[in-house]
Structure formats: structure tokens, C-alpha cells
Amino acid sequence: MTDLLNSDLDLSEFETDLAGLALSPDAQDLLFRDAHTAYAFTDEPVTDDQVKAVYDLVKWAPTAMNSQPLRVVLVRTPEARRRLVQHMGGNNQARVAGAPLVAILAADVDFHDELHKTFSVVPVAREMIVGEDAARERSARFSAALQAAYFLVGVRAAGLGAGPMTGFDAAGVDAEFFPHGDHKTLMVVNIGRTAGDGQRPRLPRLDFDEVVETA
Ligand SMILES: Cc1cc2nc3c(=O)[nH]c(=O)nc-3n(C[C@H](O)[C@H](O)[C@H](O)COP(=O)(O)O)c2cc1C
């Protein structure tokens, strides 16, 4: 039997890949290093089962007071797609028109109505914020944005490409899809199997030392 401790095996590449990270190198590539914003897709449809699998990961995102304000509209019918496209800006119109699936990600500013279920550890939570409309909207937008980031990673975890966009008339999308005023649109995301030429070259990222300081 080979004595592994004394063998000549070169394990340096393996050690480098896992340095400091618990996630396998393949998963690191799928979710981060090889994951690009997607601009063009194959014709392969995105099923409701795939989106459910994505949400079953995304729902574990942390949110303030466990408020979970993210709400998602899956734009599936040609009529809904037309209603959304008209509010998209410039080139984003064609992107939304051509994607296998489009999701509208919005923040529910009335998330406090779910707190009896999601934050039952503090029974008075709803009463504490029910009259605080501005603060509630800020909190909803912030936590839903965190959930939206998880959503993009969740789409990648399904092996799909995500094309997030904020280039649209948010007030127009709100009026079109959320006429009661309780949801604020944050992002529109194109979803599908990324086409061979469906991503752009990587742009530079800031280095650790440019971003992180130790106080
Ligand atoms: C919040 C957000 C808004 C964006 N809005 C648009 C948009 O309106 N139109 C567009 O073409 N790309 C949009 N993008 C795509 C970014 O330009 C892209 O994610 C970034 O350049 C990184 O590209 P990469 O993932 O290929 O490295 C948006 C991305 C994010 C995260």
C-alpha cells in the first residue's frame, strides 16, 4: 500500500484551489470565476421546476428581521412580455424580448404583514414599524437587494445565465405590474442557458487592497 505521507505526489495545485475556501473549485468556477452577466441565450426554455429549485436556495438569504421582502414576477406570457418591454430602456428592450425567461424582482414595502410568520420571535414587530412608511421602504429595498444578489447566484447554481438590468422606467414597471403601490421594482433579470457568444469579456475587478482596510 502506498505510503501517502511519504509519497512524491504533488498536491500543491489541490491545496492552492482550496486555500481558505470550503467550496469545491468547480463550484467556485460555476458561481463566481466563470459566471458572467448573460446577454444572449439558447432557445432552451427555463421551467418552473428550475425556478423553484433556485428559490429553494435563495430563500436562505439573510434579511433584516427575517423580513424576506423580495417578490418575483415570472414574465411568461407574450402579453406580459410586451407590457414589460415598453418600459425597458434602449438595448434592454431587445434583451427582454429575446430571453427565454424574464423575472421582475421587487421589494414588498408591506412585508410587515408577514412578520407574524417570519419573525414570530418578536410578536410586536409589526406594530413597531406599521406607521414607519419611509423606514420600512428603505429596509424593504435593502433586504430585497440582498435577496436579488442571492437570486443571481441561485440562477448560476442551476447552470443558467442571468442578465440583471436596472436600465428601465421603474415607476412605469411599478404602475404596470404593481398598481396597488406596495411593491417597488428593483431589477429585471433575463434568465436562460447562455449562448456561446452570449457574454462579454470580463472587465477588471478592484483588488483586495483597493477595497479592504483593517481598522
Ligand atoms: C444592478 C445591475 C444593473 C445592471 N443594469 C444593466 C442594464 O441596464 N443593461 C445592461 O446591459 N447591463 C446591465 N448590468 C450588467 C453589468 O454591466 C454587468 O453585470 C457587469 O459589467 C459585470 O459583467 P460580468 O458579469 O460579465 O463580469 C447590470 C448589472 C447589475 C448587477
PDB file of C-alpha atoms and ligand atoms in Angstrom:
ATOM      1  CA  MET A   1       0.000   0.000   0.000  1.00  0.00           C
ATOM      2  CA  THR A   2       1.330   3.446  -0.923  1.00  0.00           C
ATOM      3  CA  ASP A   3       2.561   5.469   1.994  1.00  0.00           C
ATOM      4  CA  LEU A   4       0.745   8.725   1.205  1.00  0.00           C
ATOM      5  CA  LEU A   5       2.620  10.728   3.787  1.00  0.00           C
ATOM      6  CA  ASN A   6       5.942   9.871   2.212  1.00  0.00           C
ATOM      7  CA  SER A   7       4.841   9.731  -1.440  1.00  0.00           C
ATOM      8  CA  ASP A   8       6.066  12.012  -4.207  1.00  0.00           C
ATOM      9  CA  LEU A   9       2.528  13.094  -5.109  1.00  0.00           C
ATOM     10  CA  ASP A  10       2.357  16.813  -5.945  1.00  0.00           C
ATOM     11  CA  LEU A  11      -0.675  18.106  -4.072  1.00  0.00           C
ATOM     12  CA  SER A  12       0.222  21.790  -4.355  1.00  0.00           C
ATOM     13  CA  GLU A  13      -2.431  22.564  -7.025  1.00  0.00           C
ATOM     14  CA  PHE A  14      -5.163  20.986  -4.921  1.00  0.00           C
ATOM     15  CA  GLU A  15      -4.041  22.881  -1.823  1.00  0.00           C
ATOM     16  CA  THR A  16      -3.967  26.186  -3.721  1.00  0.00           C
ATOM     17  CA  ASP A  17      -7.516  25.682  -5.053  1.00  0.00           C
ATOM     18  CA  LEU A  18      -8.974  25.111  -1.627  1.00  0.00           C
ATOM     19  CA  ALA A  19      -6.897  27.711   0.204  1.00  0.00           C
ATOM     20  CA  GLY A  20      -9.182  29.437   2.663  1.00  0.00           C
ATOM     21  CA  LEU A  21     -12.384  28.268   0.947  1.00  0.00           C
ATOM     22  CA  ALA A  22     -14.764  25.454   1.812  1.00  0.00           C
ATOM     23  CA  LEU A  23     -16.476  25.429  -1.617  1.00  0.00           C
ATOM     24  CA  SER A  24     -15.129  22.985  -4.220  1.00  0.00           C
ATOM     25  CA  PRO A  25     -13.100  24.569  -7.058  1.00  0.00           C
ATOM     26  CA  ASP A  26     -15.736  23.508  -9.597  1.00  0.00           C
ATOM     27  CA  ALA A  27     -18.462  25.243  -7.604  1.00  0.00           C
ATOM     28  CA  GLN A  28     -16.263  28.322  -7.216  1.00  0.00           C
ATOM     29  CA  ASP A  29     -15.934  28.462 -11.014  1.00  0.00           C
ATOM     30  CA  LEU A  30     -19.654  27.915 -11.631  1.00  0.00           C
ATOM     31  CA  LEU A  31     -20.851  30.516  -9.152  1.00  0.00           C
ATOM     32  CA  PHE A  32     -18.063  33.093  -9.417  1.00  0.00           C
ATOM     33  CA  ARG A  33     -14.978  32.837 -11.648  1.00  0.00           C
ATOM     34  CA  ASP A  34     -16.675  31.569 -14.826  1.00  0.00           C
ATOM     35  CA  ALA A  35     -20.025  33.223 -14.154  1.00  0.00           C
ATOM     36  CA  HIS A  36     -20.688  36.199 -16.405  1.00  0.00           C
ATOM     37  CA  THR A  37     -23.607  38.501 -16.950  1.00  0.00           C
ATOM     38  CA  ALA A  38     -25.572  36.897 -19.806  1.00  0.00           C
ATOM     39  CA  TYR A  39     -26.718  38.898 -22.829  1.00  0.00           C
ATOM     40  CA  ALA A  40     -27.807  36.172 -25.277  1.00  0.00           C
ATOM     41  CA  PHE A  41     -29.324  32.748 -24.737  1.00  0.00           C
ATOM     42  CA  THR A  42     -30.075  29.484 -26.470  1.00  0.00           C
ATOM     43  CA  ASP A  43     -33.750  28.616 -27.189  1.00  0.00           C
ATOM     44  CA  GLU A  44     -33.851  26.176 -24.260  1.00  0.00           C
ATOM     45  CA  PRO A  45     -36.803  27.064 -22.016  1.00  0.00           C
ATOM     46  CA  VAL A  46     -36.462  27.682 -18.281  1.00  0.00           C
ATOM     47  CA  THR A  47     -39.022  25.588 -16.412  1.00  0.00           C
ATOM     48  CA  ASP A  48     -40.968  26.407 -13.272  1.00  0.00           C
ATOM     49  CA  ASP A  49     -39.219  23.444 -11.604  1.00  0.00           C
ATOM     50  CA  GLN A  50     -35.847  25.055 -12.278  1.00  0.00           C
ATOM     51  CA  VAL A  51     -37.026  28.360 -10.818  1.00  0.00           C
ATOM     52  CA  LYS A  52     -38.422  26.543  -7.756  1.00  0.00           C
ATOM     53  CA  ALA A  53     -35.062  24.826  -7.230  1.00  0.00           C
ATOM     54  CA  VAL A  54     -33.357  28.217  -7.486  1.00  0.00           C
ATOM     55  CA  TYR A  55     -35.757  29.766  -4.975  1.00  0.00           C
ATOM     56  CA  ASP A  56     -35.225  26.882  -2.545  1.00  0.00           C
ATOM     57  CA  LEU A  57     -31.597  28.033  -2.320  1.00  0.00           C
ATOM     58  CA  VAL A  58     -32.264  31.761  -2.493  1.00  0.00           C
ATOM     59  CA  LYS A  59     -34.775  31.727   0.378  1.00  0.00           C
ATOM     60  CA  TRP A  60     -31.921  31.164   2.832  1.00  0.00           C
ATOM     61  CA  ALA A  61     -30.572  34.680   2.249  1.00  0.00           C
ATOM     62  CA  PRO A  62     -30.343  36.726   5.434  1.00  0.00           C
ATOM     63  CA  THR A  63     -32.702  39.725   5.684  1.00  0.00           C
ATOM     64  CA  ALA A  64     -33.406  42.366   8.317  1.00  0.00           C
ATOM     65  CA  MET A  65     -35.851  40.980  10.897  1.00  0.00           C
ATOM     66  CA  ASN A  66     -36.028  37.906   8.622  1.00  0.00           C
ATOM     67  CA  SER A  67     -38.418  40.115   6.633  1.00  0.00           C
ATOM     68  CA  GLN A  68     -37.850  38.467   3.199  1.00  0.00           C
ATOM     69  CA  PRO A  69     -39.301  41.396   1.192  1.00  0.00           C
ATOM     70  CA  LEU A  70     -38.269  40.067  -2.242  1.00  0.00           C
ATOM     71  CA  ARG A  71     -41.184  39.404  -4.596  1.00  0.00           C
ATOM     72  CA  VAL A  72     -40.711  37.906  -8.056  1.00  0.00           C
ATOM     73  CA  VAL A  73     -42.869  38.067 -11.171  1.00  0.00           C
ATOM     74  CA  LEU A  74     -42.021  35.454 -13.812  1.00  0.00           C
ATOM     75  CA  VAL A  75     -42.896  37.060 -17.128  1.00  0.00           C
ATOM     76  CA  ARG A  76     -44.144  34.131 -19.185  1.00  0.00           C
ATOM     77  CA  THR A  77     -46.957  35.285 -21.482  1.00  0.00           C
ATOM     78  CA  PRO A  78     -46.306  37.284 -24.680  1.00  0.00           C
ATOM     79  CA  GLU A  79     -48.708  39.947 -23.386  1.00  0.00           C
ATOM     80  CA  ALA A  80     -46.817  40.384 -20.089  1.00  0.00           C
ATOM     81  CA  ARG A  81     -43.536  40.462 -22.003  1.00  0.00           C
ATOM     82  CA  ARG A  82     -44.891  43.253 -24.254  1.00  0.00           C
ATOM     83  CA  ARG A  83     -46.052  45.215 -21.208  1.00  0.00           C
ATOM     84  CA  LEU A  84     -42.574  44.961 -19.683  1.00  0.00           C
ATOM     85  CA  VAL A  85     -40.560  45.661 -22.856  1.00  0.00           C
ATOM     86  CA  GLN A  86     -42.191  49.059 -23.334  1.00  0.00           C
ATOM     87  CA  HIS A  87     -40.682  50.265 -20.029  1.00  0.00           C
ATOM     88  CA  MET A  88     -37.163  48.994 -20.723  1.00  0.00           C
ATOM     89  CA  GLY A  89     -34.503  51.439 -21.880  1.00  0.00           C
ATOM     90  CA  GLY A  90     -32.601  51.295 -25.210  1.00  0.00           C
ATOM     91  CA  ASN A  91     -30.904  47.959 -25.900  1.00  0.00           C
ATOM     92  CA  ASN A  92     -32.551  46.397 -22.857  1.00  0.00           C
ATOM     93  CA  GLN A  93     -35.807  46.202 -24.845  1.00  0.00           C
ATOM     94  CA  ALA A  94     -34.397  43.623 -27.269  1.00  0.00           C
ATOM     95  CA  ARG A  95     -32.729  41.743 -24.406  1.00  0.00           C
ATOM     96  CA  VAL A  96     -36.027  41.341 -22.558  1.00  0.00           C
ATOM     97  CA  ALA A  97     -37.854  40.471 -25.777  1.00  0.00           C
ATOM     98  CA  GLY A  98     -35.399  37.681 -26.597  1.00  0.00           C
ATOM     99  CA  ALA A  99     -34.667  35.955 -23.275  1.00  0.00           C
ATOM    100  CA  PRO A 100     -36.180  32.503 -22.533  1.00  0.00           C
ATOM    101  CA  LEU A 101     -37.464  33.788 -19.194  1.00  0.00           C
ATOM    102  CA  VAL A 102     -37.605  37.240 -17.621  1.00  0.00           C
ATOM    103  CA  ALA A 103     -38.080  37.890 -13.908  1.00  0.00           C
ATOM    104  CA  ILE A 104     -39.100  41.164 -12.294  1.00  0.00           C
ATOM    105  CA  LEU A 105     -37.552  41.434  -8.824  1.00  0.00           C
ATOM    106  CA  ALA A 106     -39.360  43.816  -6.482  1.00  0.00           C
ATOM    107  CA  ALA A 107     -39.385  44.824  -2.819  1.00  0.00           C
ATOM    108  CA  ASP A 108     -42.632  44.420  -0.885  1.00  0.00           C
ATOM    109  CA  VAL A 109     -42.888  47.504   1.331  1.00  0.00           C
ATOM    110  CA  ASP A 110     -45.738  45.808   3.202  1.00  0.00           C
ATOM    111  CA  PHE A 111     -43.505  42.958   4.356  1.00  0.00           C
ATOM    112  CA  HIS A 112     -44.555  43.732   7.929  1.00  0.00           C
ATOM    113  CA  ASP A 113     -47.842  41.902   7.279  1.00  0.00           C
ATOM    114  CA  GLU A 114     -45.837  38.647   7.142  1.00  0.00           C
ATOM    115  CA  LEU A 115     -43.768  39.263  10.267  1.00  0.00           C
ATOM    116  CA  HIS A 116     -46.156  37.294  12.500  1.00  0.00           C
ATOM    117  CA  LYS A 117     -44.968  34.276  10.477  1.00  0.00           C
ATOM    118  CA  THR A 118     -41.382  35.198   9.579  1.00  0.00           C
ATOM    119  CA  PHE A 119     -40.359  36.950  12.808  1.00  0.00           C
ATOM    120  CA  SER A 120     -42.652  35.433  15.411  1.00  0.00           C
ATOM    121  CA  VAL A 121     -39.842  35.650  17.976  1.00  0.00           C
ATOM    122  CA  VAL A 122     -40.787  39.344  18.327  1.00  0.00           C
ATOM    123  CA  PRO A 123     -44.607  39.396  18.428  1.00  0.00           C
ATOM    124  CA  VAL A 124     -44.755  43.236  18.469  1.00  0.00           C
ATOM    125  CA  ALA A 125     -42.512  43.618  15.395  1.00  0.00           C
ATOM    126  CA  ARG A 126     -45.371  44.534  13.067  1.00  0.00           C
ATOM    127  CA  GLU A 127     -46.725  47.195  15.425  1.00  0.00           C
ATOM    128  CA  MET A 128     -43.234  48.692  15.783  1.00  0.00           C
ATOM    129  CA  ILE A 129     -42.949  49.533  12.066  1.00  0.00           C
ATOM    130  CA  VAL A 130     -46.514  49.706  10.763  1.00  0.00           C
ATOM    131  CA  GLY A 131     -46.553  53.535  10.850  1.00  0.00           C
ATOM    132  CA  GLU A 132     -42.961  53.968   9.671  1.00  0.00           C
ATOM    133  CA  ASP A 133     -43.546  54.036   5.912  1.00  0.00           C
ATOM    134  CA  ALA A 134     -40.246  55.638   4.849  1.00  0.00           C
ATOM    135  CA  ALA A 135     -38.068  53.456   7.088  1.00  0.00           C
ATOM    136  CA  ARG A 136     -39.994  50.362   6.019  1.00  0.00           C
ATOM    137  CA  GLU A 137     -39.427  51.112   2.338  1.00  0.00           C
ATOM    138  CA  ARG A 138     -35.693  51.669   2.945  1.00  0.00           C
ATOM    139  CA  SER A 139     -35.448  48.367   4.794  1.00  0.00           C
ATOM    140  CA  ALA A 140     -37.501  46.549   2.148  1.00  0.00           C
ATOM    141  CA  ARG A 141     -35.302  47.847  -0.670  1.00  0.00           C
ATOM    142  CA  PHE A 142     -32.084  46.981   1.157  1.00  0.00           C
ATOM    143  CA  SER A 143     -33.015  43.439   2.170  1.00  0.00           C
ATOM    144  CA  ALA A 144     -34.675  42.685  -1.180  1.00  0.00           C
ATOM    145  CA  ALA A 145     -31.487  43.843  -2.930  1.00  0.00           C
ATOM    146  CA  LEU A 146     -29.543  41.309  -0.859  1.00  0.00           C
ATOM    147  CA  GLN A 147     -32.051  38.652  -1.865  1.00  0.00           C
ATOM    148  CA  ALA A 148     -31.736  39.763  -5.500  1.00  0.00           C
ATOM    149  CA  ALA A 149     -27.978  39.156  -5.327  1.00  0.00           C
ATOM    150  CA  TYR A 150     -28.660  35.693  -3.933  1.00  0.00           C
ATOM    151  CA  PHE A 151     -31.149  35.207  -6.786  1.00  0.00           C
ATOM    152  CA  LEU A 152     -28.418  35.842  -9.369  1.00  0.00           C
ATOM    153  CA  VAL A 153     -26.122  33.340  -7.642  1.00  0.00           C
ATOM    154  CA  GLY A 154     -29.022  30.869  -7.407  1.00  0.00           C
ATOM    155  CA  VAL A 155     -29.609  31.104 -11.162  1.00  0.00           C
ATOM    156  CA  ARG A 156     -25.919  30.357 -11.685  1.00  0.00           C
ATOM    157  CA  ALA A 157     -26.190  27.382  -9.317  1.00  0.00           C
ATOM    158  CA  ALA A 158     -28.768  25.951 -11.745  1.00  0.00           C
ATOM    159  CA  GLY A 159     -26.150  26.185 -14.517  1.00  0.00           C
ATOM    160  CA  LEU A 160     -28.027  29.053 -16.143  1.00  0.00           C
ATOM    161  CA  GLY A 161     -27.012  32.566 -17.079  1.00  0.00           C
ATOM    162  CA  ALA A 162     -28.513  35.698 -15.518  1.00  0.00           C
ATOM    163  CA  GLY A 163     -28.655  39.128 -17.094  1.00  0.00           C
ATOM    164  CA  PRO A 164     -29.546  41.687 -14.403  1.00  0.00           C
ATOM    165  CA  MET A 165     -30.735  45.124 -15.549  1.00  0.00           C
ATOM    166  CA  THR A 166     -31.723  48.371 -13.873  1.00  0.00           C
ATOM    167  CA  GLY A 167     -31.981  50.324 -17.123  1.00  0.00           C
ATOM    168  CA  PHE A 168     -35.772  50.757 -17.175  1.00  0.00           C
ATOM    169  CA  ASP A 169     -38.506  53.109 -16.054  1.00  0.00           C
ATOM    170  CA  ALA A 170     -39.095  51.758 -12.549  1.00  0.00           C
ATOM    171  CA  ALA A 171     -42.180  53.889 -11.922  1.00  0.00           C
ATOM    172  CA  GLY A 172     -43.624  52.623 -15.209  1.00  0.00           C
ATOM    173  CA  VAL A 173     -42.965  48.960 -14.321  1.00  0.00           C
ATOM    174  CA  ASP A 174     -44.446  49.529 -10.853  1.00  0.00           C
ATOM    175  CA  ALA A 175     -47.628  51.034 -12.317  1.00  0.00           C
ATOM    176  CA  GLU A 176     -47.850  48.264 -14.912  1.00  0.00           C
ATOM    177  CA  PHE A 177     -47.288  45.254 -12.658  1.00  0.00           C
ATOM    178  CA  PHE A 178     -47.894  46.522  -9.120  1.00  0.00           C
ATOM    179  CA  PRO A 179     -50.773  49.023  -9.377  1.00  0.00           C
ATOM    180  CA  HIS A 180     -51.509  48.827  -5.627  1.00  0.00           C
ATOM    181  CA  GLY A 181     -48.202  50.580  -4.883  1.00  0.00           C
ATOM    182  CA  ASP A 182     -46.986  48.030  -2.349  1.00  0.00           C
ATOM    183  CA  HIS A 183     -44.124  46.666  -4.488  1.00  0.00           C
ATOM    184  CA  LYS A 184     -41.102  48.620  -5.744  1.00  0.00           C
ATOM    185  CA  THR A 185     -39.291  47.168  -8.750  1.00  0.00           C
ATOM    186  CA  LEU A 186     -35.537  46.800  -8.167  1.00  0.00           C
ATOM    187  CA  MET A 187     -34.246  44.787 -11.077  1.00  0.00           C
ATOM    188  CA  VAL A 188     -35.267  42.917 -14.208  1.00  0.00           C
ATOM    189  CA  VAL A 189     -33.344  39.696 -14.872  1.00  0.00           C
ATOM    190  CA  ASN A 190     -33.055  37.780 -18.137  1.00  0.00           C
ATOM    191  CA  ILE A 191     -32.590  34.061 -17.483  1.00  0.00           C
ATOM    192  CA  GLY A 192     -31.629  31.150 -19.717  1.00  0.00           C
ATOM    193  CA  ARG A 193     -28.858  28.917 -20.993  1.00  0.00           C
ATOM    194  CA  THR A 194     -26.141  31.369 -22.048  1.00  0.00           C
ATOM    195  CA  ALA A 195     -25.399  31.236 -25.794  1.00  0.00           C
ATOM    196  CA  GLY A 196     -21.820  30.661 -26.953  1.00  0.00           C
ATOM    197  CA  ASP A 197     -21.419  34.345 -27.763  1.00  0.00           C
ATOM    198  CA  GLY A 198     -23.786  35.465 -25.006  1.00  0.00           C
ATOM    199  CA  GLN A 199     -21.303  37.050 -22.633  1.00  0.00           C
ATOM    200  CA  ARG A 200     -18.846  39.909 -22.819  1.00  0.00           C
ATOM    201  CA  PRO A 201     -15.135  39.876 -21.967  1.00  0.00           C
ATOM    202  CA  ARG A 202     -14.511  40.264 -18.264  1.00  0.00           C
ATOM    203  CA  LEU A 203     -13.890  43.828 -17.125  1.00  0.00           C
ATOM    204  CA  PRO A 204     -11.312  44.409 -14.376  1.00  0.00           C
ATOM    205  CA  ARG A 205     -12.304  43.990 -10.739  1.00  0.00           C
ATOM    206  CA  LEU A 206     -10.826  46.030  -7.915  1.00  0.00           C
ATOM    207  CA  ASP A 207      -8.110  44.268  -5.945  1.00  0.00           C
ATOM    208  CA  PHE A 208      -8.384  43.311  -2.303  1.00  0.00           C
ATOM    209  CA  ASP A 209      -6.094  46.167  -1.218  1.00  0.00           C
ATOM    210  CA  GLU A 210      -8.195  48.739  -3.068  1.00  0.00           C
ATOM    211  CA  VAL A 211     -11.348  47.668  -1.268  1.00  0.00           C
ATOM    212  CA  VAL A 212     -10.428  46.284   2.131  1.00  0.00           C
ATOM    213  CA  GLU A 213      -8.752  48.018   5.015  1.00  0.00           C
ATOM    214  CA  THR A 214      -8.262  46.829   8.540  1.00  0.00           C
ATOM    215  CA  ALA A 215      -9.185  49.203  11.311  1.00  0.00           C
TER     216      ALA A 215
HETATM  217  C1  LIG B   1     -27.668  46.128 -10.646  1.00  0.00           C
HETATM  218  C2  LIG B   1     -27.217  45.876 -12.063  1.00  0.00           C
HETATM  219  C3  LIG B   1     -27.775  46.615 -13.090  1.00  0.00           C
HETATM  220  C4  LIG B   1     -27.396  46.384 -14.411  1.00  0.00           C
HETATM  221  N1  LIG B   1     -28.048  47.041 -15.421  1.00  0.00           N
HETATM  222  C5  LIG B   1     -27.757  46.724 -16.703  1.00  0.00           C
HETATM  223  C6  LIG B   1     -28.521  47.288 -17.759  1.00  0.00           C
HETATM  224  O1  LIG B   1     -29.476  48.027 -17.541  1.00  0.00           O
HETATM  225  N2  LIG B   1     -28.192  46.956 -19.036  1.00  0.00           N
HETATM  226  C7  LIG B   1     -27.146  46.099 -19.306  1.00  0.00           C
HETATM  227  O2  LIG B   1     -26.892  45.832 -20.472  1.00  0.00           O
HETATM  228  N3  LIG B   1     -26.409  45.533 -18.309  1.00  0.00           N
HETATM  229  C8  LIG B   1     -26.699  45.824 -17.030  1.00  0.00           C
HETATM  230  N4  LIG B   1     -25.978  45.232 -15.996  1.00  0.00           N
HETATM  231  C9  LIG B   1     -24.852  44.323 -16.312  1.00  0.00           C
HETATM  232  C10 LIG B   1     -23.475  44.831 -15.838  1.00  0.00           C
HETATM  233  O3  LIG B   1     -22.947  45.764 -16.736  1.00  0.00           O
HETATM  234  C11 LIG B   1     -22.539  43.603 -15.676  1.00  0.00           C
HETATM  235  O4  LIG B   1     -23.097  42.772 -14.682  1.00  0.00           O
HETATM  236  C12 LIG B   1     -21.124  43.971 -15.264  1.00  0.00           C
HETATM  237  O5  LIG B   1     -20.490  44.696 -16.262  1.00  0.00           O
HETATM  238  C13 LIG B   1     -20.294  42.706 -14.969  1.00  0.00           C
HETATM  239  O6  LIG B   1     -20.211  41.868 -16.096  1.00  0.00           O
HETATM  240  P1  LIG B   1     -19.700  40.351 -15.948  1.00  0.00           P
HETATM  241  O7  LIG B   1     -20.679  39.652 -15.049  1.00  0.00           O
HETATM  242  O8  LIG B   1     -19.718  39.766 -17.330  1.00  0.00           O
HETATM  243  O9  LIG B   1     -18.343  40.361 -15.372  1.00  0.00           O
HETATM  244  C14 LIG B   1     -26.377  45.430 -14.691  1.00  0.00           C
HETATM  245  C15 LIG B   1     -25.835  44.669 -13.640  1.00  0.00           C
HETATM  246  C16 LIG B   1     -26.275  44.869 -12.344  1.00  0.00           C
HETATM  247  C17 LIG B   1     -25.714  43.985 -11.241  1.00  0.00           C
END
